[in-house]
Coordinates of C-alpha atoms in Angstrom, one line a residue:
M1076 CA -22.1 -90.0 -92.3
S1077 CA -20.5 -93.0 -93.4
I1078 CA -24.1 -95.4 -95.8
L1079 CA -26.7 -92.8 -96.9
I1080 CA -30.2 -94.3 -98.2
L1081 CA -32.0 -91.2 -99.6
G1082 CA -35.6 -93.2 -99.7
G1083 CA -34.6 -94.6 -96.3
G1084 CA -38.8 -94.2 -95.3
G1085 CA -40.0 -96.5 -97.7
M1086 CA -40.4 -100.1 -97.7
V1087 CA -37.4 -101.4 -98.8
G1088 CA -35.6 -99.3 -97.5
Q1089 CA -36.1 -99.8 -94.0
K1090 CA -35.6 -103.0 -94.7
L1091 CA -31.9 -101.8 -96.4
A1092 CA -31.8 -100.1 -92.9
H1093 CA -32.2 -102.9 -90.7
S1094 CA -29.8 -105.4 -92.5
L1095 CA -26.9 -103.4 -92.7
A1096 CA -28.1 -102.9 -88.2
D1097 CA -28.2 -106.3 -88.0
H1098 CA -25.0 -107.3 -90.7
G1099 CA -23.1 -105.0 -91.2
L1100 CA -21.6 -104.6 -94.6
T1101 CA -18.4 -105.6 -95.8
G1102 CA -15.6 -103.3 -95.6
H1103 CA -17.6 -100.2 -93.8
E1104 CA -18.3 -102.4 -90.6
G1105 CA -19.9 -100.2 -87.6
A1106 CA -20.3 -97.3 -90.6
P1107 CA -23.4 -95.2 -89.2
V1108 CA -26.3 -95.0 -91.6
T1109 CA -28.3 -92.0 -92.1
L1110 CA -31.7 -92.6 -93.4
F1111 CA -33.5 -89.1 -95.6
D1112 CA -36.8 -89.0 -97.0
I1113 CA -39.8 -87.2 -96.0
G1114 CA -41.6 -89.8 -93.5
F1115 CA -39.9 -92.2 -92.1
P1116 CA -42.3 -95.3 -90.0
E1117 CA -43.5 -94.4 -86.1
T1118 CA -41.2 -97.0 -85.4
G1119 CA -38.3 -97.0 -88.1
A1120 CA -35.3 -98.5 -88.8
P1121 CA -32.1 -97.7 -86.5
G1122 CA -30.4 -94.9 -87.5
Q1123 CA -30.1 -90.3 -88.1
Q1124 CA -33.7 -90.2 -89.2
I1125 CA -33.1 -86.6 -91.9
R1126 CA -36.5 -85.2 -93.5
G1127 CA -36.4 -83.9 -96.9
S1128 CA -37.3 -83.6 -99.8
V1129 CA -35.0 -84.5 -103.3
T1130 CA -36.5 -82.0 -104.7
D1131 CA -34.8 -79.2 -102.3
P1132 CA -31.1 -78.5 -103.6
L1133 CA -30.3 -77.9 -100.5
A1134 CA -30.6 -80.4 -99.1
M1135 CA -29.4 -82.2 -101.9
R1136 CA -26.1 -79.9 -100.7
R1137 CA -25.1 -80.3 -97.7
L1138 CA -26.0 -84.4 -98.1
A1139 CA -22.9 -84.6 -100.0
A1140 CA -21.7 -82.1 -98.2
A1141 CA -21.5 -85.1 -95.4
R1142 CA -19.5 -87.1 -97.7
P1143 CA -21.1 -90.9 -97.6
K1144 CA -18.6 -93.0 -98.7
V1145 CA -21.7 -95.0 -100.3
I1146 CA -25.0 -93.9 -101.4
F1147 CA -28.4 -96.6 -102.0
H1148 CA -31.1 -93.9 -103.6
L1149 CA -34.0 -95.6 -104.0
A1150 CA -36.4 -92.2 -103.4
S1151 CA -38.8 -91.6 -106.4
I1152 CA -42.6 -91.3 -106.9
V1153 CA -43.9 -94.3 -108.3
S1154 CA -44.8 -95.3 -111.9
G1155 CA -48.3 -94.0 -111.4
E1156 CA -47.8 -90.6 -110.2
A1157 CA -44.4 -89.7 -112.7
E1158 CA -46.8 -90.9 -115.8
A1159 CA -50.4 -89.0 -113.6
D1160 CA -48.6 -85.7 -112.3
F1161 CA -45.9 -85.1 -116.0
E1162 CA -44.1 -81.8 -114.3
L1163 CA -43.9 -83.1 -110.7
G1164 CA -42.5 -87.0 -112.2
W1165 CA -38.8 -85.2 -113.8
L1166 CA -38.5 -83.0 -110.8
T1167 CA -38.7 -85.4 -108.7
N1168 CA -37.3 -89.1 -110.5
M1169 CA -34.5 -87.0 -112.7
Q1170 CA -34.1 -83.5 -112.0
S1171 CA -33.0 -83.9 -108.6
F1172 CA -30.6 -86.6 -109.2
W1173 CA -29.3 -84.4 -111.2
T1174 CA -28.6 -81.9 -108.1
L1175 CA -27.2 -84.6 -106.3
L1176 CA -24.5 -85.7 -108.6
E1177 CA -23.8 -82.0 -109.3
A1178 CA -22.7 -81.7 -105.2
L1179 CA -21.4 -85.3 -105.2
R1180 CA -19.3 -83.7 -108.1
A1181 CA -18.1 -80.7 -106.7
E1182 CA -16.7 -82.5 -103.2
H1183 CA -14.8 -84.6 -106.1
L1184 CA -13.0 -81.7 -106.8
A1185 CA -13.2 -80.6 -103.9
S1186 CA -11.4 -82.9 -102.3
G1187 CA -8.8 -83.1 -105.3
G1188 CA -9.8 -86.1 -106.5
S1189 CA -9.6 -88.2 -102.9
Y1190 CA -13.6 -88.9 -102.5
R1191 CA -16.0 -90.7 -104.8
P1192 CA -18.6 -92.8 -102.8
R1193 CA -20.2 -95.9 -104.0
F1194 CA -23.3 -94.8 -105.9
V1195 CA -26.3 -97.4 -106.3
F1196 CA -29.0 -96.2 -108.1
T1197 CA -33.1 -98.4 -107.8
S1198 CA -34.1 -98.2 -111.6
S1199 CA -36.5 -99.9 -113.1
I1200 CA -37.4 -102.6 -115.5
A1201 CA -39.9 -99.6 -117.1
V1202 CA -36.8 -98.8 -119.2
F1203 CA -38.0 -101.0 -121.6
G1204 CA -40.3 -100.9 -124.7
G1205 CA -41.7 -103.2 -126.4
P1206 CA -42.1 -104.8 -129.3
Y1207 CA -40.3 -107.3 -126.7
P1208 CA -39.0 -110.7 -127.4
D1209 CA -39.9 -113.5 -125.3
K1210 CA -37.2 -112.7 -123.2
I1211 CA -35.4 -109.2 -122.9
G1212 CA -31.5 -110.0 -123.1
D1213 CA -28.5 -108.1 -122.1
E1214 CA -28.4 -106.8 -125.2
F1215 CA -32.1 -104.7 -125.2
L1216 CA -32.5 -101.8 -126.9
S1217 CA -33.8 -99.3 -123.7
A1218 CA -36.7 -97.5 -125.2
P1219 CA -39.1 -97.1 -122.3
L1220 CA -42.9 -96.1 -123.0
T1221 CA -43.7 -94.2 -120.2
S1222 CA -42.3 -90.7 -118.4
Y1223 CA -41.3 -93.2 -114.9
G1224 CA -39.3 -95.1 -117.0
A1225 CA -38.0 -92.4 -119.5
Q1226 CA -37.1 -91.0 -116.3
K1227 CA -35.0 -94.0 -114.7
A1228 CA -33.9 -93.9 -118.6
C1229 CA -32.1 -90.5 -118.2
N1230 CA -30.9 -91.4 -114.8
E1231 CA -29.0 -94.2 -115.6
L1232 CA -27.6 -92.2 -118.2
M1233 CA -26.2 -89.5 -116.1
L1234 CA -24.7 -92.3 -113.3
T1235 CA -22.3 -93.7 -116.1
D1236 CA -21.4 -90.6 -117.4
F1237 CA -20.6 -89.0 -113.8
S1238 CA -18.5 -92.9 -113.0
R1239 CA -16.8 -92.4 -116.2
K1240 CA -15.4 -89.0 -115.2
G1241 CA -14.5 -90.6 -112.2
F1242 CA -16.7 -88.6 -109.9
V1243 CA -18.5 -91.7 -108.0
D1244 CA -18.5 -95.0 -108.4
G1245 CA -22.3 -95.7 -109.8
I1246 CA -23.9 -98.8 -110.4
S1247 CA -27.9 -98.8 -111.6
I1248 CA -29.4 -101.8 -111.3
R1249 CA -32.7 -102.3 -113.2
L1250 CA -36.1 -104.2 -110.1
P1251 CA -38.3 -106.1 -110.9
T1252 CA -42.1 -105.2 -109.3
I1253 CA -41.1 -106.0 -105.9
C1254 CA -44.0 -108.3 -104.8
V1255 CA -44.7 -108.9 -102.1
R1256 CA -45.0 -105.3 -100.8
P1257 CA -46.5 -105.2 -96.8
G1258 CA -48.3 -102.4 -95.6
K1259 CA -51.0 -100.2 -97.6
A1260 CA -51.1 -99.8 -101.6
N1261 CA -49.0 -97.2 -103.2
K1262 CA -50.0 -95.7 -106.8
A1263 CA -47.7 -97.7 -108.4
A1264 CA -49.4 -98.6 -111.4
S1265 CA -48.2 -102.7 -110.5
S1266 CA -49.6 -102.0 -107.2
F1267 CA -52.0 -104.9 -107.8
F1268 CA -49.5 -107.1 -107.9
S1269 CA -48.9 -106.8 -104.4
G1270 CA -52.5 -106.8 -103.5
I1271 CA -54.2 -109.7 -104.1
I1272 CA -51.6 -111.6 -102.9
R1273 CA -51.0 -109.4 -99.5
E1274 CA -55.0 -108.6 -98.6
P1275 CA -56.7 -112.0 -99.2
L1276 CA -54.6 -112.9 -97.2
N1277 CA -55.0 -110.6 -94.4
G1278 CA -58.5 -111.5 -95.1
L1279 CA -59.4 -108.2 -97.2
E1280 CA -60.4 -108.1 -100.8
A1281 CA -58.2 -107.4 -103.3
I1282 CA -59.0 -106.0 -106.5
L1283 CA -57.7 -107.2 -109.9
P1284 CA -57.7 -104.6 -112.6
V1285 CA -56.1 -106.7 -115.3
P1286 CA -56.6 -109.6 -116.9
D1287 CA -55.3 -112.9 -115.7
T1288 CA -53.0 -113.4 -118.5
V1289 CA -51.0 -110.3 -117.9
R1290 CA -47.3 -111.8 -117.4
H1291 CA -45.0 -110.3 -115.3
W1292 CA -41.0 -109.9 -113.7
H1293 CA -40.8 -110.2 -109.9
A1294 CA -38.2 -109.8 -106.9
S1295 CA -39.0 -110.7 -103.3
P1296 CA -37.8 -107.7 -100.8
R1297 CA -35.9 -109.9 -99.8
A1298 CA -33.9 -110.6 -103.1
A1299 CA -33.8 -106.6 -103.2
V1300 CA -32.2 -106.1 -100.3
G1301 CA -29.7 -109.3 -101.3
F1302 CA -29.4 -107.0 -104.7
L1303 CA -28.9 -103.5 -103.2
R1304 CA -26.5 -104.7 -101.0
H1305 CA -24.4 -106.7 -103.2
A1306 CA -23.8 -104.2 -105.4
S1307 CA -23.0 -101.4 -103.0
T1308 CA -19.7 -104.0 -102.5
M1309 CA -18.4 -105.8 -105.2
D1310 CA -16.0 -105.0 -108.2
L1311 CA -17.2 -103.0 -110.5
D1312 CA -13.8 -102.8 -113.1
R1313 CA -16.7 -106.1 -114.0
L1314 CA -19.1 -104.4 -115.0
Q1315 CA -16.6 -102.9 -117.7
D1316 CA -18.0 -99.4 -118.1
R1317 CA -22.4 -101.0 -118.7
R1318 CA -23.3 -100.1 -115.2
A1319 CA -26.5 -100.9 -115.7
L1320 CA -28.1 -104.1 -115.2
S1321 CA -31.7 -106.0 -115.8
M1322 CA -31.8 -108.1 -112.2
P1323 CA -32.4 -111.7 -111.9
G1324 CA -36.1 -112.2 -110.7
V1325 CA -39.2 -114.6 -111.3
S1326 CA -41.4 -114.6 -114.7
C1327 CA -45.5 -115.5 -114.3
T1328 CA -48.9 -114.8 -115.5
V1329 CA -51.2 -112.7 -112.9
A1330 CA -53.0 -116.3 -113.2
E1331 CA -49.9 -118.0 -111.7
Q1332 CA -50.0 -116.2 -109.3
I1333 CA -53.0 -116.4 -108.1
E1334 CA -52.4 -120.3 -108.5
A1335 CA -49.3 -119.9 -106.2
L1336 CA -51.6 -118.6 -103.8
R1337 CA -54.6 -120.8 -104.0
A1338 CA -52.1 -123.9 -103.0
I1339 CA -50.5 -122.7 -100.2
A1340 CA -53.5 -120.6 -98.9
G1341 CA -56.4 -122.1 -100.5
N1342 CA -60.0 -121.4 -102.0
N1343 CA -61.2 -119.4 -100.0
V1344 CA -58.3 -116.8 -99.5
V1345 CA -58.3 -116.5 -103.1
S1346 CA -62.3 -116.2 -103.1
L1347 CA -61.5 -112.7 -102.1
I1348 CA -59.6 -111.8 -105.6
R1349 CA -62.4 -109.7 -107.1
S1350 CA -61.7 -108.8 -110.9
E1351 CA -62.1 -105.1 -111.9
P1352 CA -60.6 -103.8 -115.5
D1353 CA -58.9 -100.9 -115.4
E1354 CA -58.3 -99.5 -119.2
T1355 CA -54.9 -96.9 -117.3
V1356 CA -53.7 -99.7 -115.3
Q1357 CA -53.7 -101.9 -118.3
R1358 CA -52.8 -99.4 -120.7
I1359 CA -49.3 -98.4 -118.5
V1360 CA -48.7 -102.6 -117.9
Q1361 CA -49.7 -103.5 -121.0
G1362 CA -46.0 -101.5 -122.2
W1363 CA -43.6 -102.9 -119.5
P1364 CA -41.4 -106.0 -120.4
R1365 CA -42.6 -109.4 -118.7
D1366 CA -39.9 -111.4 -118.9
F1367 CA -35.8 -111.3 -118.8
D1368 CA -32.6 -113.7 -119.2
A1369 CA -30.5 -111.7 -116.6
A1370 CA -27.8 -113.7 -116.8
R1371 CA -25.0 -110.5 -116.5
A1372 CA -26.4 -109.7 -113.3
R1373 CA -26.3 -113.7 -112.5
K1374 CA -23.1 -114.5 -113.4
L1375 CA -22.3 -110.7 -111.8
G1376 CA -23.7 -112.6 -108.3
F1377 CA -26.9 -111.6 -107.7
A1378 CA -29.7 -114.0 -107.1
A1379 CA -33.4 -114.1 -106.5
E1380 CA -36.4 -116.7 -106.0
S1381 CA -36.9 -119.6 -108.4
D1382 CA -40.8 -119.9 -108.3
F1383 CA -44.0 -117.1 -107.4
A1384 CA -44.8 -119.5 -104.2
E1385 CA -41.6 -118.4 -102.8
I1386 CA -42.4 -115.3 -102.9
I1387 CA -45.3 -115.7 -101.0
R1388 CA -43.8 -118.3 -98.7
I1389 CA -40.6 -114.8 -98.0
Y1390 CA -44.1 -112.9 -97.6
L1391 CA -45.5 -115.2 -95.0
E1392 CA -41.7 -115.2 -93.4
D1393 CA -40.9 -111.9 -92.9
D1394 CA -44.0 -109.0 -93.2
L1395 CA -47.8 -110.9 -92.8
H1396 CA -49.3 -108.7 -90.3
R1397 CA -46.5 -107.0 -89.8
G1398 CA -47.1 -103.9 -92.6

């Protein structure tokens, strides 16, 4: 094992695995890729597939014992599920993370300090809580208002400390909401941001559970893969021990999303969006940040789309009728 993708059966994990198969990874050309998840698509990405749960300590120790050189940690339960099931959220999203880091630390010590893998963790903008400035800068306090955000924030701190001690070489990248996600909706509270674009483009009705004045921060799956690839090969000394950073993205309101869809696909497609308020989703979304000044990430070479219309066009190019 050389490259490990935890959560490799998910949408971003699959896209990352395809990207690695097609283009390799600088410094790891020809390296085998292992995907770990509770399940995989029938026509999955290339690479060895291992089925299992991150909540299984034995599985985590076995993966660590293979001493992968690069680890992409994408595995988690999503925001809405973590909020609804408190115990499962902390077990899956935080306690399993500690178990894996401890297993990697044991391998580091057993190797006499020579084993120190690159560890890329997909964190979230949910680590932030209001009240918010107009744009969240790189100095803004991490103070989450959801269990999911708290779990991600804990992992950021753990990864930073394990990196400071030299056990791993880690970076936490706070992803925007990834949009437009192909396939079926998941249990994430943010799922509707993709649904109101994806479903109409596929001729299906979409439910909008929040007011169209809601503003949010987005990036495409293509951008997410780019973030992960860059984080896995960049010089992490440039982070100067601040190993968590917010990724670039596009800030727009739901109304602006819909207008971008109208400009690309027309009124008949937009007419398939139906407003149906959901107080639970509204409450969760109200606690999320809306806009970022991701200057630090951009300076370090991370890049995303320039507007939401570009995000829709990427979905049309990469995923329409393939999800």
